[in-house]
PDB file of C-alpha atoms in Angstrom:
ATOM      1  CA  UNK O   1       0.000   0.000   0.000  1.00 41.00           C
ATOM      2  CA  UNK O   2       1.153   3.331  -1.163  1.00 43.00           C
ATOM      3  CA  UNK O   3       1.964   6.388   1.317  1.00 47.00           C
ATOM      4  CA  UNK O   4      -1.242   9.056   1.331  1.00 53.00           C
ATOM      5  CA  UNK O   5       1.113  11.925   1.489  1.00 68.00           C
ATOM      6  CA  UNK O   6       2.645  11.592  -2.127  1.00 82.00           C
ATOM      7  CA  UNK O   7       1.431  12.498  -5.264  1.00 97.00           C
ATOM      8  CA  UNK O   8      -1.894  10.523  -6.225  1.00 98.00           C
ATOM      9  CA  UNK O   9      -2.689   9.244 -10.047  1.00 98.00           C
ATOM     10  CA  UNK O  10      -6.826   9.185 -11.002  1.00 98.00           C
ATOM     11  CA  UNK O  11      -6.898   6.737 -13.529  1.00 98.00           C
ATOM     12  CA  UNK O  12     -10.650   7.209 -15.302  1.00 98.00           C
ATOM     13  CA  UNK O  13     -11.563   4.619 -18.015  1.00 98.00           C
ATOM     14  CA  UNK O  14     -14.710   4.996 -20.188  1.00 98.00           C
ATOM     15  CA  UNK O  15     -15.927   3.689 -23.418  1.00 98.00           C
ATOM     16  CA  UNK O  16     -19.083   5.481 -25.137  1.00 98.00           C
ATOM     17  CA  UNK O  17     -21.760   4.262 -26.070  1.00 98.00           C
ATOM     18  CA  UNK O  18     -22.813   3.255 -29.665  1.00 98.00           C
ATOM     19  CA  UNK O  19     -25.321   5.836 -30.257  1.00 98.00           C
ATOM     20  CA  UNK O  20     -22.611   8.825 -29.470  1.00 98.00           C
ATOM     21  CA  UNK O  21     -21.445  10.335 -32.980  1.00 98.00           C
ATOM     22  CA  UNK O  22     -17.104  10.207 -33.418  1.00 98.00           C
ATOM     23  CA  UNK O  23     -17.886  14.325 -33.506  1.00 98.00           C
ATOM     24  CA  UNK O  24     -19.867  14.020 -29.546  1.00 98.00           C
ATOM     25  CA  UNK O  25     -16.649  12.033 -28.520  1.00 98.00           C
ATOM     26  CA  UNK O  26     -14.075  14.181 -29.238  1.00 98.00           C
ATOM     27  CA  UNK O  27     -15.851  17.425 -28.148  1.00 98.00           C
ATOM     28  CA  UNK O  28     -16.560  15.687 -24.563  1.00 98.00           C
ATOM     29  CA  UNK O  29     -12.770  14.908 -24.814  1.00 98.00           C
ATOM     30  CA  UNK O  30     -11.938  18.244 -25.473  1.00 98.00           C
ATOM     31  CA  UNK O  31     -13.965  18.907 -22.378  1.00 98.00           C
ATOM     32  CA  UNK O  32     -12.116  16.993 -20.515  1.00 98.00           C
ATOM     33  CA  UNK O  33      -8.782  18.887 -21.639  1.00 98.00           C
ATOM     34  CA  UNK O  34     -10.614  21.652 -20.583  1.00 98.00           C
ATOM     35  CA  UNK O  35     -11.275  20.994 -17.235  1.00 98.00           C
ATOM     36  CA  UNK O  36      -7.376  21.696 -16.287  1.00 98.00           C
ATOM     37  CA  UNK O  37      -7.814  25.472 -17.188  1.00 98.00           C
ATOM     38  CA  UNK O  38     -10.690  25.318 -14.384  1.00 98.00           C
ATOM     39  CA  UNK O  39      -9.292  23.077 -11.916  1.00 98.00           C
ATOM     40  CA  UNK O  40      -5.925  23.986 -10.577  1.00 97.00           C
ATOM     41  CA  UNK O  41      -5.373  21.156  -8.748  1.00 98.00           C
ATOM     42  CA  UNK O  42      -4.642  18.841 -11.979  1.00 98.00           C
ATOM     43  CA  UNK O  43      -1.354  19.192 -11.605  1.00 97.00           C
ATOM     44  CA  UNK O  44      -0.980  16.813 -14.503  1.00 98.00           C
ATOM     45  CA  UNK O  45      -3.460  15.387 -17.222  1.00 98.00           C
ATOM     46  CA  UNK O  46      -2.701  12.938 -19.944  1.00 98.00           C
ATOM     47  CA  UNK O  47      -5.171  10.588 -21.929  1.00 98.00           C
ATOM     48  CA  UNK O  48      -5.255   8.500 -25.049  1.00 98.00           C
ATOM     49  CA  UNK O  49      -7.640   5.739 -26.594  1.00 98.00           C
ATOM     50  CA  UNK O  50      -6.524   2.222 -26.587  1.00 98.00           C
ATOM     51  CA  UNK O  51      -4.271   0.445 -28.415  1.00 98.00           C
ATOM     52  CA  UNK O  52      -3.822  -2.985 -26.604  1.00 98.00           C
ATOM     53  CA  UNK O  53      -3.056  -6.258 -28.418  1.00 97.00           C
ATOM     54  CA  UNK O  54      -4.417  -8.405 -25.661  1.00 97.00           C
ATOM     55  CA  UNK O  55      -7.766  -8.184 -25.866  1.00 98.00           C
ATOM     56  CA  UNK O  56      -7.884  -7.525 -22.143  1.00 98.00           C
ATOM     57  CA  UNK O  57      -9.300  -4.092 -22.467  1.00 98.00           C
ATOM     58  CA  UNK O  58     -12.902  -5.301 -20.994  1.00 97.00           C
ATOM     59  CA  UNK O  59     -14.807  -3.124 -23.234  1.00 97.00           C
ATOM     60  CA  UNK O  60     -12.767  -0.059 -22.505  1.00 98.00           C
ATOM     61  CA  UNK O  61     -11.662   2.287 -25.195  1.00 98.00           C
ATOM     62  CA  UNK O  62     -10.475   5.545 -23.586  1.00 98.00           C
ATOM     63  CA  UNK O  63      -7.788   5.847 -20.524  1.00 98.00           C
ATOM     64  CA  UNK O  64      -7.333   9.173 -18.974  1.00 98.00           C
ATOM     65  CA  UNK O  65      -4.908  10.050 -16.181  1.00 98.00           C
ATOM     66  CA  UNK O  66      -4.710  13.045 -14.168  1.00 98.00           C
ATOM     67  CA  UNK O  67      -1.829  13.623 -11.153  1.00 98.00           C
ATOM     68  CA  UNK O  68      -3.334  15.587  -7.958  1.00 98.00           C
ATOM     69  CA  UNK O  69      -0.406  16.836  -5.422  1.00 97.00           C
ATOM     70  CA  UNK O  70      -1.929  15.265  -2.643  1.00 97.00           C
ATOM     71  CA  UNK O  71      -5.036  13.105  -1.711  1.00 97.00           C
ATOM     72  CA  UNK O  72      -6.182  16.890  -0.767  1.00 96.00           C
ATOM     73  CA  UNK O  73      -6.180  17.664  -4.643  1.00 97.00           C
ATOM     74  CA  UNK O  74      -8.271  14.701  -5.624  1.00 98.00           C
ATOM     75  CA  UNK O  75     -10.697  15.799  -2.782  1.00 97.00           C
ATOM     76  CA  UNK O  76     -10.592  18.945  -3.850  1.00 98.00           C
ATOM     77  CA  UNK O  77     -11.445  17.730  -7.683  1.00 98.00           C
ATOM     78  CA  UNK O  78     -14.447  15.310  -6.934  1.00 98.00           C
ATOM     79  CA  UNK O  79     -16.727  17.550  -5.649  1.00 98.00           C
ATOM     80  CA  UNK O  80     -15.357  20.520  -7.839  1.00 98.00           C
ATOM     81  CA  UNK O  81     -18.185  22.956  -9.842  1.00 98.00           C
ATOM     82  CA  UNK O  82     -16.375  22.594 -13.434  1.00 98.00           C
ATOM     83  CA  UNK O  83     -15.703  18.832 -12.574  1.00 98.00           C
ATOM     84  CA  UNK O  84     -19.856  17.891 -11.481  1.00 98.00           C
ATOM     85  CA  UNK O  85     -21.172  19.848 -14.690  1.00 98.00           C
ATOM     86  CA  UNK O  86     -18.715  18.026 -16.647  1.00 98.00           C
ATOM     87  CA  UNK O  87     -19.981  14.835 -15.591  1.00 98.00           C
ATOM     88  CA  UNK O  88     -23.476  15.805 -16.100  1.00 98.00           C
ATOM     89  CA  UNK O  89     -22.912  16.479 -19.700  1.00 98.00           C
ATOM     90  CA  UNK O  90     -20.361  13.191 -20.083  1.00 98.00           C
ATOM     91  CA  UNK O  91     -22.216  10.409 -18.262  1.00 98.00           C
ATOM     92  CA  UNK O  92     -25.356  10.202 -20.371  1.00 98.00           C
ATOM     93  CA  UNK O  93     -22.796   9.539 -23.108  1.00 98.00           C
ATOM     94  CA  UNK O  94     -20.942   6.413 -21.271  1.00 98.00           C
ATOM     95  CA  UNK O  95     -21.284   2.429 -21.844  1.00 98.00           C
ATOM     96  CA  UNK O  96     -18.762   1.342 -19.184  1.00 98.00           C
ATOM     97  CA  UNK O  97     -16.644   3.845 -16.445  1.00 98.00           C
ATOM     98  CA  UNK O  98     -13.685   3.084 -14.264  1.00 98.00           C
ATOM     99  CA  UNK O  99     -12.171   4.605 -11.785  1.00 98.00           C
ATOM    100  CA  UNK O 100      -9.480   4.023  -9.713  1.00 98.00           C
ATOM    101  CA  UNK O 101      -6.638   6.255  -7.608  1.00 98.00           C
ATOM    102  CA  UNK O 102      -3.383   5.323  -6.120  1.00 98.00           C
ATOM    103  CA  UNK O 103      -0.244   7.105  -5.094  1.00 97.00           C
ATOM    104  CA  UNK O 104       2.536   5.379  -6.933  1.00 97.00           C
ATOM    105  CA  UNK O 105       5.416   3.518  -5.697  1.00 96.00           C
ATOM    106  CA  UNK O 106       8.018   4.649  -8.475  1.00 96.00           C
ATOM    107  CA  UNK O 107      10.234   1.754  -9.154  1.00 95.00           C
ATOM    108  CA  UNK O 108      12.527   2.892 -12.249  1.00 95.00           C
TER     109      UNK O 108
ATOM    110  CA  UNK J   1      -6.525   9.367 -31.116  1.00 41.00           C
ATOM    111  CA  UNK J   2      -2.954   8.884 -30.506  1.00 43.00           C
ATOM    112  CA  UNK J   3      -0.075   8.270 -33.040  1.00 47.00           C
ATOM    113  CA  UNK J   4       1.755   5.582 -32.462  1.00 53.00           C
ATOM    114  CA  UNK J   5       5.204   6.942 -32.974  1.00 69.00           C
ATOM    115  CA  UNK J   6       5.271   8.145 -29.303  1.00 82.00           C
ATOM    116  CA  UNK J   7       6.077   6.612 -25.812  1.00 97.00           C
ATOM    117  CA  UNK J   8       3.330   3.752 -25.191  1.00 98.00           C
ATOM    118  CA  UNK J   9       1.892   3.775 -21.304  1.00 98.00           C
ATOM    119  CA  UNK J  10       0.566  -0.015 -20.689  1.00 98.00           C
ATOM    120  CA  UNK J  11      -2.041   0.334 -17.883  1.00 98.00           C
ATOM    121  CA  UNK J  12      -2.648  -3.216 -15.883  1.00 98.00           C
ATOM    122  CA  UNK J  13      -5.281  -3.409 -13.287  1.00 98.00           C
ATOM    123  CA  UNK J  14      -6.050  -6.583 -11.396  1.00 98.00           C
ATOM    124  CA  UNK J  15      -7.530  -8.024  -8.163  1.00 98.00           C
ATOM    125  CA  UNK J  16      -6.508 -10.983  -5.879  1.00 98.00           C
ATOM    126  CA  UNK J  17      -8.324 -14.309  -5.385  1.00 98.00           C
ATOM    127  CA  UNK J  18      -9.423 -14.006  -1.586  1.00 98.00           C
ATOM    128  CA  UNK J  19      -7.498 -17.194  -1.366  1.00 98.00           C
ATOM    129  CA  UNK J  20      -4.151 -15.516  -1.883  1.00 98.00           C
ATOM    130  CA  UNK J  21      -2.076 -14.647   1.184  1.00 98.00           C
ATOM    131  CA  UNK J  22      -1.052 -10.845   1.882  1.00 98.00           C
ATOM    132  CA  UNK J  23       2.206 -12.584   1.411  1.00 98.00           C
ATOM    133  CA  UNK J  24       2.286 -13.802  -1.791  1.00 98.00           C
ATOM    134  CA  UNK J  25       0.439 -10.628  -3.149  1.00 98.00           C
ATOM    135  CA  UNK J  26       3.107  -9.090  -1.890  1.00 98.00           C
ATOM    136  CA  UNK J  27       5.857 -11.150  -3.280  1.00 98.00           C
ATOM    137  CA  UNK J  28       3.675 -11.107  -6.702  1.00 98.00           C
ATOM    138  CA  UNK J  29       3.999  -7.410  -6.663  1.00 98.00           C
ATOM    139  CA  UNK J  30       7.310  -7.827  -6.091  1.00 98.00           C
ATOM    140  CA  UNK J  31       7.704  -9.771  -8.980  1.00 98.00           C
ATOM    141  CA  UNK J  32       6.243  -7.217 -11.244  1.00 98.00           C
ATOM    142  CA  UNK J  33       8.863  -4.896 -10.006  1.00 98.00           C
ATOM    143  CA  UNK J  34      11.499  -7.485 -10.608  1.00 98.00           C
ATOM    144  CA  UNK J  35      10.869  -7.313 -14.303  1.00 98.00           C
ATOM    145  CA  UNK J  36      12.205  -3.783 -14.737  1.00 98.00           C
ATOM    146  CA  UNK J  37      15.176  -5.653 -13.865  1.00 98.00           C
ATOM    147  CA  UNK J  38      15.222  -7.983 -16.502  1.00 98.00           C
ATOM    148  CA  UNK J  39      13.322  -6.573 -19.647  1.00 98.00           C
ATOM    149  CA  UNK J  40      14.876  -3.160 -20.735  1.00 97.00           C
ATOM    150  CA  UNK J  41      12.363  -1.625 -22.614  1.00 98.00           C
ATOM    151  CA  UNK J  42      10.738  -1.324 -19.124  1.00 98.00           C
ATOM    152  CA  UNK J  43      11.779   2.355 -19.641  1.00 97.00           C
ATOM    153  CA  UNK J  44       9.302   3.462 -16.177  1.00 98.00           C
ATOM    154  CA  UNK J  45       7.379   1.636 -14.347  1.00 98.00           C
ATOM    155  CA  UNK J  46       5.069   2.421 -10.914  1.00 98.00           C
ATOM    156  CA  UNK J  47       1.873   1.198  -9.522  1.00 98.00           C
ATOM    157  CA  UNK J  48      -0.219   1.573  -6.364  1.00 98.00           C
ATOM    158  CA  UNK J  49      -3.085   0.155  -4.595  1.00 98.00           C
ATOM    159  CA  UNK J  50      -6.476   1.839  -5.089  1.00 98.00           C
ATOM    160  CA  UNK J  51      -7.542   4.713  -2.636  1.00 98.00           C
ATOM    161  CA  UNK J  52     -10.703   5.871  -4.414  1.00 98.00           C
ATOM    162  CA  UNK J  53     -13.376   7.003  -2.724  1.00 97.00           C
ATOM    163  CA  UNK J  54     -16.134   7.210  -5.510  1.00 97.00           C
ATOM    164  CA  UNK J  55     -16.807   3.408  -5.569  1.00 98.00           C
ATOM    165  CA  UNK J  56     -16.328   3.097  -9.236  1.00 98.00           C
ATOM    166  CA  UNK J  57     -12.746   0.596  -9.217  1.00 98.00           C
ATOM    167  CA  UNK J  58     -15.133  -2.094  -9.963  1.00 97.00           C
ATOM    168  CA  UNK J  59     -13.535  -4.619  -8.078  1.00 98.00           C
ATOM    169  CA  UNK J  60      -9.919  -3.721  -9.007  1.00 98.00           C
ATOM    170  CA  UNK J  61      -7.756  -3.082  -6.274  1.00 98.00           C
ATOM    171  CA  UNK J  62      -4.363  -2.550  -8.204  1.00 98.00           C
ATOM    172  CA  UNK J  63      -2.705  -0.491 -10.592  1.00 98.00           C
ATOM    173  CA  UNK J  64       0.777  -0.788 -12.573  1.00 98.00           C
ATOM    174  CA  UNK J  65       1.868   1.396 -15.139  1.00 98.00           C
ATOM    175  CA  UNK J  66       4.434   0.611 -17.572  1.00 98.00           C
ATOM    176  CA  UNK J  67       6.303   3.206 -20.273  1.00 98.00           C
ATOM    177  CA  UNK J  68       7.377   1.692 -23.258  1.00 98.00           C
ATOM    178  CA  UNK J  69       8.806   4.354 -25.415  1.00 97.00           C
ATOM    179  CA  UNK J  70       7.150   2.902 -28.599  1.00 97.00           C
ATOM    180  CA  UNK J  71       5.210   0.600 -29.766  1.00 97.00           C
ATOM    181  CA  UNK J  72       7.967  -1.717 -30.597  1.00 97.00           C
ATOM    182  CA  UNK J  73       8.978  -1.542 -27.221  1.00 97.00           C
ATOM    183  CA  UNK J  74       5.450  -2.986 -25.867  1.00 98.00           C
ATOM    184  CA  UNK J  75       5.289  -5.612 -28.660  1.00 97.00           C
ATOM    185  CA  UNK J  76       9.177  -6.510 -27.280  1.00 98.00           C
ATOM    186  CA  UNK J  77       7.215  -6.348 -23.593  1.00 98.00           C
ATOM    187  CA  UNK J  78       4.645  -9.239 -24.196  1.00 98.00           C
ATOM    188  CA  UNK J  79       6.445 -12.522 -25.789  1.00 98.00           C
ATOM    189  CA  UNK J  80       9.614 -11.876 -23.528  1.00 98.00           C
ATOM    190  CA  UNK J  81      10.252 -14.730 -21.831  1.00 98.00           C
ATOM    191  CA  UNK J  82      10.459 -13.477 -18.493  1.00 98.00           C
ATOM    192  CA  UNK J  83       7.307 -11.468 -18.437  1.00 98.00           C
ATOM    193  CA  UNK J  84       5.499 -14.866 -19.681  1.00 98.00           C
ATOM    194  CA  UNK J  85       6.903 -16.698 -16.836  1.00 98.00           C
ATOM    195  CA  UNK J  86       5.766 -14.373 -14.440  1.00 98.00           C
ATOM    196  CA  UNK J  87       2.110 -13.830 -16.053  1.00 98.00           C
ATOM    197  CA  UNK J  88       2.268 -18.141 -15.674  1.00 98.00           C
ATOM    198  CA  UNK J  89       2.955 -17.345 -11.685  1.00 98.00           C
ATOM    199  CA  UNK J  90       0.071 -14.172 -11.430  1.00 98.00           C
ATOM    200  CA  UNK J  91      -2.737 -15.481 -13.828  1.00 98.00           C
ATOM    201  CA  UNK J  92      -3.929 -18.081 -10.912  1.00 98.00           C
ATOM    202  CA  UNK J  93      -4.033 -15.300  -8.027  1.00 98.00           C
ATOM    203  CA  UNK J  94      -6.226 -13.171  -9.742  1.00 98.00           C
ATOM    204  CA  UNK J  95      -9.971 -12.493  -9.707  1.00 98.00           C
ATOM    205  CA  UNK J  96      -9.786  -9.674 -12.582  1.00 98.00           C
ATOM    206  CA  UNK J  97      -7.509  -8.346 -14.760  1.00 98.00           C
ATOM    207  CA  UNK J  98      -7.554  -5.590 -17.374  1.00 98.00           C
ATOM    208  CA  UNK J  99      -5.207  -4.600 -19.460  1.00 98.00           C
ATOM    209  CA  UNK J 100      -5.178  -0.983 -21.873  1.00 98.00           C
ATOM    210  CA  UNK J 101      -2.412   0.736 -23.745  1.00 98.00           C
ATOM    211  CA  UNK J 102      -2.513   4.125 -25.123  1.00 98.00           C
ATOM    212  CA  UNK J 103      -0.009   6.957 -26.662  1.00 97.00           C
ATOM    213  CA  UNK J 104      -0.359   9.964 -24.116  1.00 97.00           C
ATOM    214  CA  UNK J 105      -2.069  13.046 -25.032  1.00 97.00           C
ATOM    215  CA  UNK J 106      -0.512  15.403 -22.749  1.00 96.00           C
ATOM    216  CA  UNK J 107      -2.643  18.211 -21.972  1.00 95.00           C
ATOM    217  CA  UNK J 108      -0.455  19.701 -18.923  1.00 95.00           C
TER     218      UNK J 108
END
């Protein structure tokens, strides 16, 4: 078990649903993106859509992870005014969601 | 969508059988570690137990992160011989297991 003091990693995976058009994803994406000009505790926010070989992905398509300072950031975030809207407009759109933190033990 | 000319992040999340020991989960996650050790285009690697708090891990309680820094190096990753003979030591402790790689869109 990792330290609660350290950085922590928020590691959100979705896939959409069939009915949502290619143009829908990529504008909740860019929403997404956006959130970090609203929510200055993510410190760090990377994503990218899957390219696994393994066919271990359990329906997921989309992996995005964003770094919080502290456990205080990603309490901070949750609850958050940009962040709740944002999930508002993005759930309706979702098949499958994931969501799991953890502070990482860096080993190289 | 990513290109895949770029570093490759190779996101694992699994749970432990209730039969396996605290023990031997964490030797297991020990042996993960050990890899970096022994396969080189391990370029990072970290992980963490989950600390969410919004009850959406669904049922994973572990995350590891590996950087290849292309996609050569993840296809280089998966037949090596000593990441198959540790998958041949995990596979029976675990209850779930995901697996999703992605190029990193990095917003900030």
């Amino acid at each position: 078990m990792g330290t609660t003091t350290g950085p922590v990693k928020h590691v959100v995976l979705f896939s959409f649903k069939e009915t949502t058009t290619e143009e829908t994803k990529a504008e909740l994406i860019r929403g997404y993106e956006d959130l970090t000009t609203k929510i200055d505790v993510m410190r760090h926010f990377e994503w990218g859509a899957d390219i696994s070989v393994e066919d271990l992905q359990g329906g997921f398509s989309h992996c995005f992870i964003t770094t919080f300072d502290n456990v205080a950031g990603r309490d901070a975030y949750i609850p958050h005014e940009a962040h709740q809207a944002y999930v508002k407009v993005l759930l309706p759109h979702l098949e499958k969601l994931l969501v799991l933190d953890y502070v990482p033990e860096v080993v190289c």
